[in-house]
């Protein structure tokens, strides 16, 4: 069975939906952010602070390389991983990529008060630009789900409906 990759902007619900989808399907769940934190024995915020973003992006690529050699996993990615064309190609080759598409308003609401995501610290206009640029790559996903005003349960339901039509 192919892997299922969840991509989308920070706060779109990849980790939340991934866990729930795993419970419903019985497929094993992994979260690339968590795997990197475990490997590095420190939080992503600390990795960004001490090593810089470039180092983290390299760790993401290495982790994706390892994971893409496995099968039948539900994989929640970090917000930036799915916005890289090379990563997108690797994911599409080794599985089905599902884009959780949330509006910037939804993103801001869900991440309000967050201190763990370093890229949320930038001014709104810059964040919006990042959001618009990333969408160009997220759009290459195999499946598109609009997640605004939907509960995690409804989103999982919708994924499982579309599941019938995708080659898993
Ligand atoms: N469908 C939803 N409706 C309401 N709140 C949600 C929904 N999905 C996720 N959330 C909440 O939004 C926040 C961000 O969700 P989550 O951590 O799953 O996002 P993410 O896409 O994994 O983010 P990141 O890219 O930073 O890893 C959490 O507080 C979560 O409980
Ligand atoms: O959108 C991003 O670039 C990020 C999202 C998070 O999942 C983490 O991977 C990290 O905070 C970077
Ligand atoms: Mg996450």
Coordinates of C-alpha atoms and ligand atoms in Angstrom, one line a residue:
X1 CA 0.0 0.0 0.0
X2 CA 1.2 3.5 -0.8
X3 CA 1.9 6.1 1.8
X4 CA -0.6 9.0 2.5
X5 CA 1.1 12.4 2.9
X6 CA -0.7 15.3 4.4
X7 CA 0.6 18.7 3.3
X8 CA -0.5 22.3 3.9
X9 CA 0.3 25.5 5.7
X10 CA 1.1 25.8 9.4
X11 CA -2.0 25.2 11.4
X12 CA -4.0 23.7 8.5
X13 CA -4.5 20.6 10.7
X14 CA -2.0 18.0 9.2
X15 CA -1.0 16.6 12.6
X16 CA -4.6 16.6 14.0
X17 CA -6.2 15.1 10.9
X18 CA -3.3 12.6 10.4
X19 CA -3.7 11.1 13.9
X20 CA -7.5 10.8 13.5
X21 CA -7.2 9.3 10.0
X22 CA -4.7 6.7 11.4
X23 CA -7.2 5.8 14.2
X24 CA -10.0 5.4 11.6
X25 CA -8.0 3.3 9.1
X26 CA -5.7 1.4 11.4
X27 CA -2.7 2.6 9.3
X28 CA 0.4 3.6 11.1
X29 CA 0.9 7.3 11.8
X30 CA 4.1 9.4 11.7
X31 CA 4.6 13.1 12.0
X32 CA 7.8 14.3 10.3
X33 CA 8.2 17.3 12.7
X34 CA 8.0 14.9 15.7
X35 CA 10.5 12.5 14.1
X36 CA 13.0 15.3 13.6
X37 CA 12.5 16.6 17.2
X38 CA 13.1 13.0 18.5
X39 CA 16.2 12.5 16.4
X40 CA 17.6 15.9 17.3
X41 CA 16.5 15.6 21.0
X42 CA 15.2 19.2 20.9
X43 CA 12.3 21.3 19.9
X44 CA 12.0 22.7 16.3
X45 CA 12.0 26.3 17.8
X46 CA 15.4 25.5 19.3
X47 CA 16.7 24.0 16.1
X48 CA 15.7 27.1 14.2
X49 CA 17.3 29.3 16.8
X50 CA 20.6 27.5 17.1
X51 CA 21.2 26.1 13.6
X52 CA 19.0 28.2 11.4
X53 CA 16.2 27.3 8.9
X54 CA 18.6 25.8 6.3
X55 CA 19.7 23.1 8.7
X56 CA 16.1 22.2 9.5
X57 CA 15.1 22.0 5.8
X58 CA 18.0 19.6 5.3
X59 CA 16.8 17.4 8.2
X60 CA 13.3 17.4 6.6
X61 CA 14.7 16.2 3.3
X62 CA 16.7 13.5 5.0
X63 CA 13.7 12.3 7.0
X64 CA 11.5 12.3 3.9
X65 CA 14.0 10.2 2.1
X66 CA 13.9 7.6 4.9
X67 CA 10.1 7.6 5.2
X68 CA 9.5 7.5 1.5
X69 CA 11.2 4.1 1.4
X70 CA 8.4 2.7 3.7
X71 CA 4.9 1.7 2.8
X72 CA 1.4 2.1 4.1
X73 CA 2.0 5.0 6.5
X74 CA -0.1 8.1 7.1
X75 CA 2.5 11.0 7.2
X76 CA 1.9 14.5 8.6
X77 CA 4.5 16.8 7.1
X78 CA 5.7 20.2 8.4
X79 CA 4.2 23.3 6.7
X80 CA 7.4 23.9 4.7
X81 CA 8.1 20.4 3.6
X82 CA 5.2 20.2 1.2
X83 CA 6.1 23.6 -0.2
X84 CA 9.3 22.4 -1.8
X85 CA 9.0 21.1 -5.4
X86 CA 11.6 18.4 -4.9
X87 CA 9.9 17.1 -1.8
X88 CA 6.6 17.2 -3.6
X89 CA 8.0 15.1 -6.4
X90 CA 9.4 12.5 -3.9
X91 CA 6.0 12.3 -2.1
X92 CA 4.0 11.8 -5.3
X93 CA 6.4 9.1 -6.4
X94 CA 6.0 7.2 -3.1
X95 CA 2.4 7.9 -2.2
X96 CA -0.8 10.0 -2.4
X97 CA -0.4 13.6 -1.4
X98 CA -3.4 15.3 0.2
X99 CA -3.4 19.1 0.5
X100 CA -5.3 20.5 3.6
X101 CA -6.2 23.9 2.2
X102 CA -7.1 26.5 4.9
X103 CA -7.6 30.3 4.4
X104 CA -5.1 32.7 6.0
X105 CA -7.9 33.7 8.4
X106 CA -8.4 30.1 9.5
X107 CA -4.6 29.7 9.9
X108 CA -4.3 32.9 12.0
X109 CA -7.2 31.8 14.2
X110 CA -5.8 28.3 14.8
X111 CA -2.3 29.4 15.5
X112 CA -3.1 32.4 17.7
X113 CA -0.8 32.6 20.7
X114 CA 1.5 29.8 19.4
X115 CA 5.2 30.1 20.3
X116 CA 6.5 26.8 18.8
X117 CA 6.4 27.8 15.1
X118 CA 9.2 30.2 14.5
X119 CA 7.9 31.4 11.1
X120 CA 4.7 32.7 12.6
X121 CA 6.8 35.5 14.2
X122 CA 7.1 37.4 11.0
X123 CA 4.9 40.4 10.1
X124 CA 1.5 39.7 8.6
X125 CA 2.3 40.9 5.0
X126 CA 5.4 38.7 4.9
X127 CA 3.5 35.7 6.3
X128 CA 0.8 36.3 3.6
X129 CA 3.4 36.3 0.9
X130 CA 4.9 33.1 2.2
X131 CA 1.3 31.6 2.2
X132 CA 0.6 32.6 -1.4
X133 CA 4.0 31.4 -2.6
X134 CA 3.6 28.0 -0.9
X135 CA 0.2 27.5 -2.4
X136 CA 1.8 27.2 -5.9
X137 CA 3.5 24.0 -4.8
X138 CA 0.8 22.6 -2.5
X139 CA -1.5 22.8 -5.6
X140 CA 0.5 20.0 -7.1
X141 CA -1.0 17.5 -4.5
X142 CA -3.1 14.6 -5.8
X143 CA -6.1 15.5 -3.6
X144 CA -7.4 18.9 -2.5
X145 CA -9.5 19.4 0.6
X146 CA -10.8 22.7 1.8
X147 CA -10.7 22.6 5.6
X148 CA -12.3 25.9 6.5
X149 CA -15.2 25.6 8.9
X150 CA -14.9 21.8 9.1
X151 CA -14.2 19.6 12.1
X152 CA -11.3 17.2 12.0
X153 CA -13.9 14.4 11.9
X154 CA -15.6 15.9 8.9
X155 CA -12.2 16.3 7.1
X156 CA -11.3 12.7 7.8
X157 CA -14.7 11.6 6.5
X158 CA -14.1 13.6 3.3
X159 CA -10.7 12.1 2.8
X160 CA -12.1 8.6 3.2
X161 CA -14.9 9.4 0.6
X162 CA -12.3 10.6 -1.9
X163 CA -10.2 7.5 -1.0
X164 CA -12.5 5.4 -3.0
X165 CA -11.4 7.2 -6.1
X166 CA -7.7 7.3 -5.5
X167 CA -5.3 4.4 -6.1
X168 CA -4.1 3.5 -2.6
Ligands
LIG1 N1 -10.5 21.2 11.6 C1 -10.1 21.9 12.7 N2 -11.0 22.7 13.3 C2 -10.6 23.5 14.4 N3 -9.3 23.4 14.9 C3 -8.4 22.6 14.3 C4 -8.7 21.8 13.2 N4 -7.6 21.1 12.8 C5 -6.7 21.5 13.7 N5 -7.1 22.4 14.6 C6 -6.4 23.0 15.7 O1 -5.5 23.9 15.0 C7 -4.2 23.9 15.6 C8 -3.1 23.5 14.6 O2 -3.4 22.1 14.2 P1 -2.2 21.2 13.7 O3 -1.1 21.2 14.7 O4 -2.8 19.8 13.5 O5 -1.7 21.8 12.4 P2 -0.5 21.4 11.4 O6 -1.0 21.6 10.1 O7 0.1 20.1 11.9 O8 0.6 22.6 11.7 P3 2.2 22.5 11.4 O9 2.4 22.7 10.0 O10 2.7 23.7 12.2 O11 2.7 21.2 11.9 C9 -4.3 22.9 16.8 O12 -4.6 23.7 18.0 C10 -5.5 22.0 16.4 O13 -6.2 21.6 17.6
LIG2 O1 5.7 26.1 7.8 C1 6.8 25.8 8.2 O2 7.8 26.2 7.6 C2 7.0 25.1 9.5 C3 5.9 24.4 10.0 C4 6.0 23.5 11.1 O3 5.3 22.3 10.9 C5 7.5 23.1 11.4 O4 8.0 22.2 10.5 C6 8.3 24.4 11.4 O5 7.9 25.2 12.4 C7 8.3 25.1 10.1
LIG3 MG1 2.0 19.5 12.4

